[in-house]
Coordinates of C-alpha atoms and ligand atoms in Angstrom, one line a residue:
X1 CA -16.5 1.5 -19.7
X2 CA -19.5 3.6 -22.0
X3 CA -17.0 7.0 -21.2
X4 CA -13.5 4.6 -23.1
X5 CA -15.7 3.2 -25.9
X6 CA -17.1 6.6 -26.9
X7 CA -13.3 8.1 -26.7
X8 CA -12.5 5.4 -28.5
X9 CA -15.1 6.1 -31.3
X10 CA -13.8 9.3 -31.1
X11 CA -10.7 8.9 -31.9
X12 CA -10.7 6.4 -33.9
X13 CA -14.0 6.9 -35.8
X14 CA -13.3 4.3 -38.8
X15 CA -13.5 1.6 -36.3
X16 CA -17.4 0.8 -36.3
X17 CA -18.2 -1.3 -33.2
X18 CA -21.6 -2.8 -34.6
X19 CA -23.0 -6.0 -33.1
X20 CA -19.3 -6.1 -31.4
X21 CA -16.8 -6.4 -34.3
X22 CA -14.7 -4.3 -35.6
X23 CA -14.5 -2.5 -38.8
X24 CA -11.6 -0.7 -40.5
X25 CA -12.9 0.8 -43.8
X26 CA -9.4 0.5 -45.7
X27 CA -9.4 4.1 -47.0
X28 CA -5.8 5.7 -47.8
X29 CA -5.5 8.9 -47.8
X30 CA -8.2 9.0 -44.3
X31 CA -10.6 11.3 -45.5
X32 CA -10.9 14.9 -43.3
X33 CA -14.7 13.5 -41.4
X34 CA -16.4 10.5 -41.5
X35 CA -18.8 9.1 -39.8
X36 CA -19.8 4.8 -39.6
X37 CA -23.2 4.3 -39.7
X38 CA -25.2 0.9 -39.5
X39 CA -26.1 -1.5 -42.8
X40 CA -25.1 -1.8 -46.2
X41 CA -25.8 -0.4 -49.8
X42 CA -25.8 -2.9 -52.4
X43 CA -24.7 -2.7 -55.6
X44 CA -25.5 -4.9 -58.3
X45 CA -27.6 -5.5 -61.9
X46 CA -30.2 -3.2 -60.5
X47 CA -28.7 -0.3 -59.5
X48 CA -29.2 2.9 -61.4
X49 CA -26.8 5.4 -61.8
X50 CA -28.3 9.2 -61.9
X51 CA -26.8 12.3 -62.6
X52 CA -28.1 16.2 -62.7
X53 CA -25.3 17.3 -63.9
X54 CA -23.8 17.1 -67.6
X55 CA -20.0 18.5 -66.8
X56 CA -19.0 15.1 -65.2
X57 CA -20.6 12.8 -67.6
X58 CA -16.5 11.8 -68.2
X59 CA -16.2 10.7 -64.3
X60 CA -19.7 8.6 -65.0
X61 CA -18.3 7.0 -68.2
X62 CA -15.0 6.2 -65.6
X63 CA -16.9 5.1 -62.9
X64 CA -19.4 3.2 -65.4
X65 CA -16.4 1.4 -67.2
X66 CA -14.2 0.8 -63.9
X67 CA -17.6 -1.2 -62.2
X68 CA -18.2 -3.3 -65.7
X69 CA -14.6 -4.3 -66.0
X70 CA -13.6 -5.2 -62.6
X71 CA -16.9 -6.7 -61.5
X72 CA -18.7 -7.8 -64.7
X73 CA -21.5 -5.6 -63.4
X74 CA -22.9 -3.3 -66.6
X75 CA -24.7 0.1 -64.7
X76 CA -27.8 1.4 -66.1
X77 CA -28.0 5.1 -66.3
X78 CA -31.5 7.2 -66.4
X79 CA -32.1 10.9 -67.0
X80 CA -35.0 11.1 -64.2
X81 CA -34.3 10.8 -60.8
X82 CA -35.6 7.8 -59.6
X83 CA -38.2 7.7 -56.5
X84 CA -37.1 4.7 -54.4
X85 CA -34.2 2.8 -54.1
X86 CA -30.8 1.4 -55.0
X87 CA -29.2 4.6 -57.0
X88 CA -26.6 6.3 -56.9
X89 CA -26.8 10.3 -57.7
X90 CA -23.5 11.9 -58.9
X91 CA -24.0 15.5 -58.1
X92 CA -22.1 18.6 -59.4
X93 CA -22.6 22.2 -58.5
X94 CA -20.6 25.1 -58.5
X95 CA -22.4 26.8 -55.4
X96 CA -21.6 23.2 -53.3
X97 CA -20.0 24.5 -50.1
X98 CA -16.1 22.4 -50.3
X99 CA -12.7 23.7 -50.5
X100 CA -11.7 22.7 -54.4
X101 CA -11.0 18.8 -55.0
X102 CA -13.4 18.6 -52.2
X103 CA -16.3 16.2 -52.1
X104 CA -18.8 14.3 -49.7
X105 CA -20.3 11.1 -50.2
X106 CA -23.3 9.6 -48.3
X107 CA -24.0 6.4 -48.6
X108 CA -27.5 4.6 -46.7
X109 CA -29.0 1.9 -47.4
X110 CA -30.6 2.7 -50.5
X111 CA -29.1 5.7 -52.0
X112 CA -25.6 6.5 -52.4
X113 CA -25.2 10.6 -52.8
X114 CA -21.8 11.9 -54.0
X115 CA -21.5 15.7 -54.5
X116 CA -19.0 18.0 -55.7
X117 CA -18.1 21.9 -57.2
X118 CA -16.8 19.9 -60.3
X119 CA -15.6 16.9 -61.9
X120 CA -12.3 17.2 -59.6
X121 CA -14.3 16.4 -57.0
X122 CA -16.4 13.8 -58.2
X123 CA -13.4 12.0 -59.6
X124 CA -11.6 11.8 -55.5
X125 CA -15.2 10.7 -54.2
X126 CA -14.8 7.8 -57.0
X127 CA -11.6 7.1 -55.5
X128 CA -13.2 6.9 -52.6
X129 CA -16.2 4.6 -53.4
X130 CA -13.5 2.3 -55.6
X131 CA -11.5 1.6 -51.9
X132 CA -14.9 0.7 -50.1
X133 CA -15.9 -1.5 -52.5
X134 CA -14.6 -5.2 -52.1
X135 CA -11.6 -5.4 -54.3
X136 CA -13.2 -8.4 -55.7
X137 CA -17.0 -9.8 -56.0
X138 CA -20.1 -10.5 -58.2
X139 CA -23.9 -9.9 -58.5
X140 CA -24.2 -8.2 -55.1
X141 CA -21.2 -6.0 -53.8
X142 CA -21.6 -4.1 -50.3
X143 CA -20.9 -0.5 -49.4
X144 CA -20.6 0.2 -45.7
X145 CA -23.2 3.2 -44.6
X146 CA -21.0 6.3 -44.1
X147 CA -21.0 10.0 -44.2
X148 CA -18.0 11.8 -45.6
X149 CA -16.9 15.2 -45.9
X150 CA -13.3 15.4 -47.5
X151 CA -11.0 17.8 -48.8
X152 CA -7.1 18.3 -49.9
X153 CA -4.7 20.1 -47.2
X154 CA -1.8 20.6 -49.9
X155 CA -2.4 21.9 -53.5
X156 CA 0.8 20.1 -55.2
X157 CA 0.7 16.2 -53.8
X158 CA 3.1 14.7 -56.1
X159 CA 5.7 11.9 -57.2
X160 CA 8.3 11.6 -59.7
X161 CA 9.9 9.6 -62.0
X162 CA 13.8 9.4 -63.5
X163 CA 13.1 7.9 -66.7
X164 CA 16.8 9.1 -68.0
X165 CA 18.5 6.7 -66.0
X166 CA 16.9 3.8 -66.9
X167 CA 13.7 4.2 -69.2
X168 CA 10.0 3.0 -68.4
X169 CA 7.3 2.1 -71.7
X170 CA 3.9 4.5 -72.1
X171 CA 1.9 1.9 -70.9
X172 CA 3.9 1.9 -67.3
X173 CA 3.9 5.7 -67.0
X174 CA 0.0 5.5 -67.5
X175 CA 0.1 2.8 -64.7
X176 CA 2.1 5.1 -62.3
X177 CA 0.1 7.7 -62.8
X178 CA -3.1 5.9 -62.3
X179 CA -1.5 4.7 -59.1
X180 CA -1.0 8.5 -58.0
X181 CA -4.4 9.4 -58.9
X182 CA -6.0 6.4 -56.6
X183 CA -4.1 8.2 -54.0
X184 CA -5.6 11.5 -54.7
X185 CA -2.1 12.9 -55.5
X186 CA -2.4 15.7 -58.4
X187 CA 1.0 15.9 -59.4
X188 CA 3.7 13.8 -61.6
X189 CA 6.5 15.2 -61.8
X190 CA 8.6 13.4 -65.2
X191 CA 12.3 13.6 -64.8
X192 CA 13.1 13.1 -68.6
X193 CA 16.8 14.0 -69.3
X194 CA 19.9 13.5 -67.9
X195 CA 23.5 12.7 -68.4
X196 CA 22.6 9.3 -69.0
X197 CA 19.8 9.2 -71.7
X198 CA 17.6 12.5 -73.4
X199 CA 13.9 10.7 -73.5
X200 CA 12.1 13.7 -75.2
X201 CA 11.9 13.7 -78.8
X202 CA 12.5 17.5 -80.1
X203 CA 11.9 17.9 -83.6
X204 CA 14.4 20.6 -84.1
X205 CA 17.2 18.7 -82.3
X206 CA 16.9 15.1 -83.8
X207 CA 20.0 13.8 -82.4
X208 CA 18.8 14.6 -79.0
X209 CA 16.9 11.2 -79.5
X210 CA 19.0 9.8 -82.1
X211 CA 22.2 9.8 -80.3
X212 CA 21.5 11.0 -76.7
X213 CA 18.9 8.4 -75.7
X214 CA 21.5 5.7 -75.9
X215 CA 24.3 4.6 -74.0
X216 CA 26.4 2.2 -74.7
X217 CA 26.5 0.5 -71.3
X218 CA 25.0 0.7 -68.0
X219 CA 27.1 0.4 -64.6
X220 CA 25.7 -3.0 -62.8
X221 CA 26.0 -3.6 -58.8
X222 CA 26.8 -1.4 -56.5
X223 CA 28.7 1.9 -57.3
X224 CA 31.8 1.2 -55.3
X225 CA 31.8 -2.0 -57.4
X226 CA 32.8 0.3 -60.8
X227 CA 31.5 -2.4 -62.7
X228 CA 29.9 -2.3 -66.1
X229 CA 28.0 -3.9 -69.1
X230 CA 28.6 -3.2 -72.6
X231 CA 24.5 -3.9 -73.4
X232 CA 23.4 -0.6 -75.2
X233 CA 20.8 0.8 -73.4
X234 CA 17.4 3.2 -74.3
X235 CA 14.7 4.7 -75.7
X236 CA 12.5 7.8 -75.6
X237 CA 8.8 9.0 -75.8
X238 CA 7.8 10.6 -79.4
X239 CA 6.0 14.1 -79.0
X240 CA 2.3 11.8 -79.8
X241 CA 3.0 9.6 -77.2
X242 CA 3.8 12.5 -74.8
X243 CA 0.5 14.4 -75.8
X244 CA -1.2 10.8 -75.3
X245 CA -0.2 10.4 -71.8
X246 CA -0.6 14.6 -70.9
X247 CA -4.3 13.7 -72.0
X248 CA -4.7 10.7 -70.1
X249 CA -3.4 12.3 -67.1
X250 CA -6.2 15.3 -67.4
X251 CA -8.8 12.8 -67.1
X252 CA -7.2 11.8 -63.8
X253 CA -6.4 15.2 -62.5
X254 CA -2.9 15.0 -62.6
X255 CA -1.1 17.7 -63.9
X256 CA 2.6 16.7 -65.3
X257 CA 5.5 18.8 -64.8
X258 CA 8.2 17.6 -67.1
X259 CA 12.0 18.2 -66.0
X260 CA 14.7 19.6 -68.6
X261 CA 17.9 19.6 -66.9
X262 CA 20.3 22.2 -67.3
X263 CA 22.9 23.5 -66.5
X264 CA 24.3 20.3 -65.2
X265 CA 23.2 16.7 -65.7
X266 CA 23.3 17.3 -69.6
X267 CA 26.0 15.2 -71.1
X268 CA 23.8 13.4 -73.1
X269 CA 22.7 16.4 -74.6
X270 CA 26.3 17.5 -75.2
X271 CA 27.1 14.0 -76.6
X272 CA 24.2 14.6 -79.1
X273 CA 25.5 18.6 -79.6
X274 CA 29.0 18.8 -78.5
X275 CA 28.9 22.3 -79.1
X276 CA 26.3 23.1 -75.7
X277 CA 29.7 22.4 -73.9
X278 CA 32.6 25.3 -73.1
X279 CA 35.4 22.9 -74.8
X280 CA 33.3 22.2 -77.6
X281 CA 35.1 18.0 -77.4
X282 CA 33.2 15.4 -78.3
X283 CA 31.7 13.2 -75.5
X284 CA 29.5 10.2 -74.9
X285 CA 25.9 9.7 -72.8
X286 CA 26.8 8.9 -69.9
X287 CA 27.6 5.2 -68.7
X288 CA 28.4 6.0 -65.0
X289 CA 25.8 7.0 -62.2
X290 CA 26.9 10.4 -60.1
X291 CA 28.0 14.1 -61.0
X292 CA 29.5 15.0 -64.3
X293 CA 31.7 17.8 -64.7
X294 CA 30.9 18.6 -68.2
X295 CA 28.0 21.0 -68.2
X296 CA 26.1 23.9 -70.6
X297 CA 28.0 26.8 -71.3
X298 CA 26.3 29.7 -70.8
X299 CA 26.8 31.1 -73.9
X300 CA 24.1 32.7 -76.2
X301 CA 24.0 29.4 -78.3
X302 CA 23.2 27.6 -75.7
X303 CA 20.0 29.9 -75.2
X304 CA 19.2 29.7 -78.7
X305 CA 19.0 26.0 -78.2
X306 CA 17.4 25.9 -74.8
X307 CA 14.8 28.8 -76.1
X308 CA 14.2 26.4 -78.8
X309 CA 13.8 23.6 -76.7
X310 CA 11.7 24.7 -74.1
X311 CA 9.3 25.8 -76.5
X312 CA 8.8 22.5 -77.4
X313 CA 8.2 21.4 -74.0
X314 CA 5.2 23.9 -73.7
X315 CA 4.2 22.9 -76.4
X316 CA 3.3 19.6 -74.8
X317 CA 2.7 20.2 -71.6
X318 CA 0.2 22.3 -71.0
X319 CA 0.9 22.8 -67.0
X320 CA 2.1 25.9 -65.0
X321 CA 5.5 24.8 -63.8
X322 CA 8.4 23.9 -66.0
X323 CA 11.0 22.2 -64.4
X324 CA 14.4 23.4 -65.4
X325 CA 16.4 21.3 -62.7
X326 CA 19.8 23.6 -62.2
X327 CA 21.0 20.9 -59.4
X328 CA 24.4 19.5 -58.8
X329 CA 25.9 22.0 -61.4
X330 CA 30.2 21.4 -61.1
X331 CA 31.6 24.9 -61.8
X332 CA 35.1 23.3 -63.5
X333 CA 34.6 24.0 -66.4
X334 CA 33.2 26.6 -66.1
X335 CA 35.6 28.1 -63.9
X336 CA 38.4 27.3 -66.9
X337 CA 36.5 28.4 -69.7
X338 CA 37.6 32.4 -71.3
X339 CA 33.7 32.6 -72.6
X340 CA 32.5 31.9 -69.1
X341 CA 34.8 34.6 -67.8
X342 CA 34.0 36.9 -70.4
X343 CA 30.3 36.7 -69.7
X344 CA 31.0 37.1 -66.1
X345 CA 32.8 40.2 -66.5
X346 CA 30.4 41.4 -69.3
X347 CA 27.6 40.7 -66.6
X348 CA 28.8 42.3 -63.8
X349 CA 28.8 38.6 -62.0
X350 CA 31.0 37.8 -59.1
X351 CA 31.9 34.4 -59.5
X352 CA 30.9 30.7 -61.2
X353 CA 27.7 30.7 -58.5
X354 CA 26.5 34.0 -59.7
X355 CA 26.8 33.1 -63.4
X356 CA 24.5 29.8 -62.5
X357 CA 21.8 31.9 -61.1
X358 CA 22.7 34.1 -64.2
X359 CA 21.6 31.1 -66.1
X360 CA 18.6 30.3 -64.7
X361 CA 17.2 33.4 -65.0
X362 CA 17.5 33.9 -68.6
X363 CA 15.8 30.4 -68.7
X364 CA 13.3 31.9 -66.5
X365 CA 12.7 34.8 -69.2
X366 CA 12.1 32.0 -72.1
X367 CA 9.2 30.1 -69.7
X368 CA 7.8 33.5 -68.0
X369 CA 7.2 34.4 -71.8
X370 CA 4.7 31.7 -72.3
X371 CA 3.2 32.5 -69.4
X372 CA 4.7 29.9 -67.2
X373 CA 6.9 29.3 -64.5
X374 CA 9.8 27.9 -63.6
X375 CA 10.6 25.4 -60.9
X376 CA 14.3 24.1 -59.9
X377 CA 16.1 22.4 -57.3
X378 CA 17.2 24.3 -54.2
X379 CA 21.0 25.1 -55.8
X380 CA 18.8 27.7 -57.9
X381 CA 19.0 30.0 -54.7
X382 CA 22.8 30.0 -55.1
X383 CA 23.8 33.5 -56.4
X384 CA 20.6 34.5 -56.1
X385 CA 16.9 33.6 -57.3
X386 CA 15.4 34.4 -60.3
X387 CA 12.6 36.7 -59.6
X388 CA 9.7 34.2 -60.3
X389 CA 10.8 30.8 -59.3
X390 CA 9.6 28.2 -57.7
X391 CA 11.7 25.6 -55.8
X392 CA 11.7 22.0 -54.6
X393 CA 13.8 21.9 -51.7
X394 CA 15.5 18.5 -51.8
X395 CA 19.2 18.7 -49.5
X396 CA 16.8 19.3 -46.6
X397 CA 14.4 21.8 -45.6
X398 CA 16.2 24.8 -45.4
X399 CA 16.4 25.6 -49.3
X400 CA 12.4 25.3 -49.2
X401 CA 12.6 27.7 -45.7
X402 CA 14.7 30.1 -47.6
X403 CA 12.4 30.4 -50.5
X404 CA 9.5 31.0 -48.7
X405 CA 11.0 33.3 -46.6
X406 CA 11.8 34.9 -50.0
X407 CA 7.9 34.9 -50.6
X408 CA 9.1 32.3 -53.5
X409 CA 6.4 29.2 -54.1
X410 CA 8.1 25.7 -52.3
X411 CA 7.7 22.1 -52.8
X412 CA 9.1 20.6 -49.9
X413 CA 10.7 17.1 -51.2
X414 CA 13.8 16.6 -48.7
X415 CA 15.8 13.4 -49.0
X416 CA 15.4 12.5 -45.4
X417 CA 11.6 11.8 -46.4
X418 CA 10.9 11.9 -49.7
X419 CA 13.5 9.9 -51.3
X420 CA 11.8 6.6 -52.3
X421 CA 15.1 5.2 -53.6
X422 CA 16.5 4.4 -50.3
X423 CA 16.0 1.6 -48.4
X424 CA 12.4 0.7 -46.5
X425 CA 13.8 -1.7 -44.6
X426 CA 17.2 -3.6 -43.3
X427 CA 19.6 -3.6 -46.9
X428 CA 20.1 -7.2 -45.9
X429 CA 16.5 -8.1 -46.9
X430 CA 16.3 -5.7 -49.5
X431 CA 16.9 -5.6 -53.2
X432 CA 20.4 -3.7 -53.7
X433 CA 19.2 0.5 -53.4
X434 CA 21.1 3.5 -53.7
X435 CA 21.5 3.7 -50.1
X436 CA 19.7 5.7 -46.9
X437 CA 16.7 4.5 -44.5
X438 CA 13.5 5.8 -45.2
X439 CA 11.0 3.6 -44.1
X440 CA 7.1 3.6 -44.0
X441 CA 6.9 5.1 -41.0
X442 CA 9.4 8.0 -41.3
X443 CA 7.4 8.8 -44.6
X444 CA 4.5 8.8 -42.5
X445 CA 5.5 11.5 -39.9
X446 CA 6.7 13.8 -42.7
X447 CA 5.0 17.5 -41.9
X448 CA 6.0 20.0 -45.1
X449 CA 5.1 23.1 -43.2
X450 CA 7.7 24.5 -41.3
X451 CA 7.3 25.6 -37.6
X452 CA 9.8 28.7 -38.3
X453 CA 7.8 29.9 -40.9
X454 CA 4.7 32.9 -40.2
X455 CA 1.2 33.0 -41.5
X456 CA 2.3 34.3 -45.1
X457 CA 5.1 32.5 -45.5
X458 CA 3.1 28.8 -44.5
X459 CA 1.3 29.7 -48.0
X460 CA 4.3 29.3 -50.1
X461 CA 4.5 25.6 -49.3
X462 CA 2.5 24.0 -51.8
X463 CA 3.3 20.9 -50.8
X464 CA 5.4 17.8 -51.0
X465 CA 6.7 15.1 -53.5
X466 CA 8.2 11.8 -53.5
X467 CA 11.4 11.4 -55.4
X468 CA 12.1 7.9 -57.6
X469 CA 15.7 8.1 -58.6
X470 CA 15.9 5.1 -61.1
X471 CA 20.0 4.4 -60.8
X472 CA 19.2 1.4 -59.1
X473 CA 15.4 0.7 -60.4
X474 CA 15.6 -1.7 -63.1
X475 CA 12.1 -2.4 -63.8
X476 CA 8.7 -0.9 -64.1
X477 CA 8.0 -4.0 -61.0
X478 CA 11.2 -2.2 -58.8
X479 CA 9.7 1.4 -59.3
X480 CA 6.4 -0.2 -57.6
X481 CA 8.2 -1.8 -55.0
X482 CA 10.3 1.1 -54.2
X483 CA 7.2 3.3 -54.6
X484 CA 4.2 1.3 -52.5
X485 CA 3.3 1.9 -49.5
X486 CA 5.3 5.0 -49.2
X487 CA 3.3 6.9 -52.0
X488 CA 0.1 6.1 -49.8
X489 CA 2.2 7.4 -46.7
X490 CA 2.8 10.6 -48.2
X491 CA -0.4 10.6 -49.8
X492 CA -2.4 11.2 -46.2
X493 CA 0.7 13.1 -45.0
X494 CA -0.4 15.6 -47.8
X495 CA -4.4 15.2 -48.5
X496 CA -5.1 14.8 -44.1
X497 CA -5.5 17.0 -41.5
X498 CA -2.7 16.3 -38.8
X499 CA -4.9 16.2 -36.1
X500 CA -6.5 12.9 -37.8
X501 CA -2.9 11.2 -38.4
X502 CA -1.7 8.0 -36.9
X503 CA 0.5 5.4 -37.8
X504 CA -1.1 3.1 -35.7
X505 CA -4.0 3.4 -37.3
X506 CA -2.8 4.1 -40.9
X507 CA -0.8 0.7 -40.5
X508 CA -4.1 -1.5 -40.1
X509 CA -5.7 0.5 -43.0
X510 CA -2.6 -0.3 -45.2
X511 CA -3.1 -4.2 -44.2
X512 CA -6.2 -4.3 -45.6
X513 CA -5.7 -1.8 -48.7
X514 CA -2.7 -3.9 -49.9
X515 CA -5.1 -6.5 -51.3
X516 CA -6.6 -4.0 -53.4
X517 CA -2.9 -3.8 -54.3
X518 CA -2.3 -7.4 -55.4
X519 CA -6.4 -7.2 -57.2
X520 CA -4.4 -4.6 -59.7
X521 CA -1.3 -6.0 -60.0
X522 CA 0.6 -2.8 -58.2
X523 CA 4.4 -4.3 -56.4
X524 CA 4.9 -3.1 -53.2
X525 CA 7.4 -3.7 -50.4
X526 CA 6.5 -6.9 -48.7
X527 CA 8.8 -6.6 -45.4
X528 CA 7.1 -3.2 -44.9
X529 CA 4.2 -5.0 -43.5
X530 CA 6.2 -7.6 -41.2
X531 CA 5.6 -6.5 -37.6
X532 CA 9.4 -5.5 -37.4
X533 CA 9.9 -3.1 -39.9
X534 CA 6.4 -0.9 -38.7
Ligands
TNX1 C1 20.6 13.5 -56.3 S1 17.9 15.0 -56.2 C2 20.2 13.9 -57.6 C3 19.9 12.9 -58.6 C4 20.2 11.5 -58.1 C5 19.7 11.3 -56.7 C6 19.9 10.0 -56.1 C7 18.7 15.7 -57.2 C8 18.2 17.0 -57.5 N1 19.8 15.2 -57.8 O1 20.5 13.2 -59.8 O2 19.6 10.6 -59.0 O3 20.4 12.2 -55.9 O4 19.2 9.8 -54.9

């Protein structure tokens, strides 16, 4: 009997057995060690808040602010390490032994010690104290006694957003990404144009905004319904509100990758500037979901613009990657058009897939000259990659297997996964979706890594990302639902070690986070939590 509990304590250390009952400590993503102990911290009026170090004093201010507003409870901070009991130390040093984002956190009875290399770190150990705290109390409010050690296995743990297709307010994308932060995730990655609505302003393009981020009617229902609504439909984020949410995402260690999409998926640019097309025609944003055959031209005008563009972008965004997109590109008009075959002859190109990598790599020129790089969708190895690229492999796995084989840089987000548009449970009892079956549990057992790739190749994965397609996401409420709990399943899938996995035990975590859930008003997929959808 002593030889099954201890295996059972082994594997399953969060369960502490004291005085006979069983405690899960709700923590999503499971951190790398941890170790129950007996007894409480409390934390309350009296509690002081210490710090050595002055680099974090914004993750004390967070921490400060987060405990006064959701508990009423106003920290006092002092400047001298105090002898006895209750503190809490905050502790940053660049020497501290941790893989970077790392952190550990000790709490006993009378101290609570959290210690990083840098803010980074502090700010996932906060994460970490917000998920043991109760989600909601006064006066007094316990923190179980527990060592931690815990570290990130993947540098890019990210999510995105489609806000072309329909269009979410500032104050929902600082939601989301407060949401992706709680998870530890570092990454949002802001799908911003599209055939059916531009949502960047660009001061030298006005009627990027003016006319491309409307349409004049949105399909409704399902797609085989070809139904519509003549409701015009938009909006767009202003270049301050974009440098307002890049900054607020730095505080929460999220870096933002915004998506331009080119060639394809740009008829609402061409509706805007007809003349980024090969027939030059006048054309409308884009009512219908799908593929669109009218796409950039490659011409040198085109460049001009994107060149212009772009710069813009970087301009805001102070992040490595750029996302250029260069998926689902139609090659019709293309194939039709005398310019396109006069570039491909004056290039030396084969065909319409050689002139799209042709494409991309100029593109890649404009970003490589700020210093950046460029990330696109797996079509960007068709014809050939541009020499710096990295991709996100979404059409499967083997685009990202390719690339890395390549030695190119891979975000593995494959639609078997990562697509957080399809369905998480039975369509029956499911708001209408795009389609697919991707529930909790599939997220779950997602590895990015490869088994056919060799030790230098395993380093090109950065990493993974969920995909929110908005076609059929209405609401800033939908995104959530579509989004929760699959964003916490892919959050351990990228922040744990495998060894430590288990649904099993990720499931009885989740029970228990999701009231944290409903504390800050976050949706999230009810039937994923009925015993028949596990
Ligand atoms: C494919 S993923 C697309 C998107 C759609 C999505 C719907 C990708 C690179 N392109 O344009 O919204 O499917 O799931």
């Amino acid at each position: 009997m002593r030889l099954i509990t201890s295996l059972l304590i082994s594997l399953f250390p969060l369960f502490s057995l004291s005085q006979g009952k069983k405690t899960i400590l709700p923590l999503v993503p499971l951190p790398v060690e941890m170790n129950v102990g007996a007894g409480e911290f409390k934390l309350g009026e009296t509690t002081l808040i210490y710090t050595p170090s002055e680099q974090i004093i914004n993750e004390i201010v967070y921490f400060h602010s987060f405990i006064q507003t959701t508990y009423g409870i106003k920290l006092r901070a002092v400047k001298v390490k105090p002898k006895t009991g209750n503190y809490i130390e905050f502790r940053s040093n660049p020497e501290f032994k941790i893989p970077d984002g790392g952190y550990t956190l000790g709490i006993t009875t009378n101290k609570v010690l959290l210690q990083a290399t840098n803010g980074m770190g502090i700010f996932y150990g906060i994460q970490t104290l917000f998920q043991l705290l109760p989600v909601k109390g006064k006066g007094s409010l316990p923190l179980p006694c527990v060592q931690i050690t815990d570290y990130p296995r993947y540098q890019w743990r990210g999510m995105h957003l489609d806000c072309s297709r329909h269009f979410f307010p500032v104050s929902f994308i600082k939601k989301y990404i407060d949401c992706i932060a709680s998870y530890k995730m570092n990454v949002f990655h802001w799908h911003l144009t599209d055939d059916q609505g531009w949502r960047i302003e660009i001061k030298q393009f006005p009627l990027l905004t003016e006319i491309g981020a409307y349409r004049k009617g949105s399909m409704v229902g399902a797609y085989a319904d070809n139904k519509f609504d003549s409701t015009r439909y938009g909006g767009f984020y202003t270049q301050e509100e974009i440098k307002d949410i890049v900054s607020y995402a730095q505080k929460k260690y999220v870096s933002i990758v915004p998506e331009i999409e080119m060639p394809g998926h740009a008829l609402a640019a061409i509706a805007a500037y007809p003349e980024l097309s090969c027939s030059g025609m006048p054309a409308e944003v884009g009512m219908k979901w799908g593929v669109e055959t009218n796409v950039f031209c490659p011409s040198e005008h085109t460049f001009t613009f994107l060149d212009k563009v772009l710069n813009e972008v970087m301009d805001l965004f102070p992040g490595k990657y750029i996302h250029i997109g260069g998926d689902e590109v139609l090659k019709d008009e293309w194939n039709k058009s005398p310019i396109c075959q006069e570039i491909i002859k004056s290039n030396n190109l084969k065909d319409a897939h050689e002139l799209q990598s042709y494409f991309i790599k100029r593109i890649e020129q404009i970003v490589n000259a700020r210093g950046r790089t460029i990330i696109g969708w797996d079509e960007i190895l068709e014809g050939g990659l541009a020499p710096n690229a990295a991709v996100m492999s979404w059409r499967g796995v083997e685009g990202g297997i390719a690339a890395a084989k390549q030695k190119h840089e891979v975000v593995m987000s494959p639609g078997s996964h990562c697509y957080f548009d399809h369905y998480q449970g039975k369509p029956e009892g499911e708001p209408l979706a795009i389609g697919g079956f991707t529930p909790l549990e599939k997220v779950y057992s997602y590895e990015p890594t490869p088994d056919s790739l060799d030790m230098d190749e395993v380093h090109k994965i950065l990493g993974a990302q969920g995909n929110v397609w908005t076609e059929y996401i209405l609401s800033p409420q939908q995104v959530e639902y579509m989004s929760m709990p699959r964003m916490s399943a892919l959050a351990e899938v990228l922040w744990t070690p495998p060894a430590r996995k288990n649904y099993e035990n990720f499931f009885e975590r989740m029970r228990i986070h999701i009231k944290l859930l409903d504390v800050r008003g976050i949706n999230y997929c009810k039937t994923a939590f009925k015993p028949s959808s596990k």
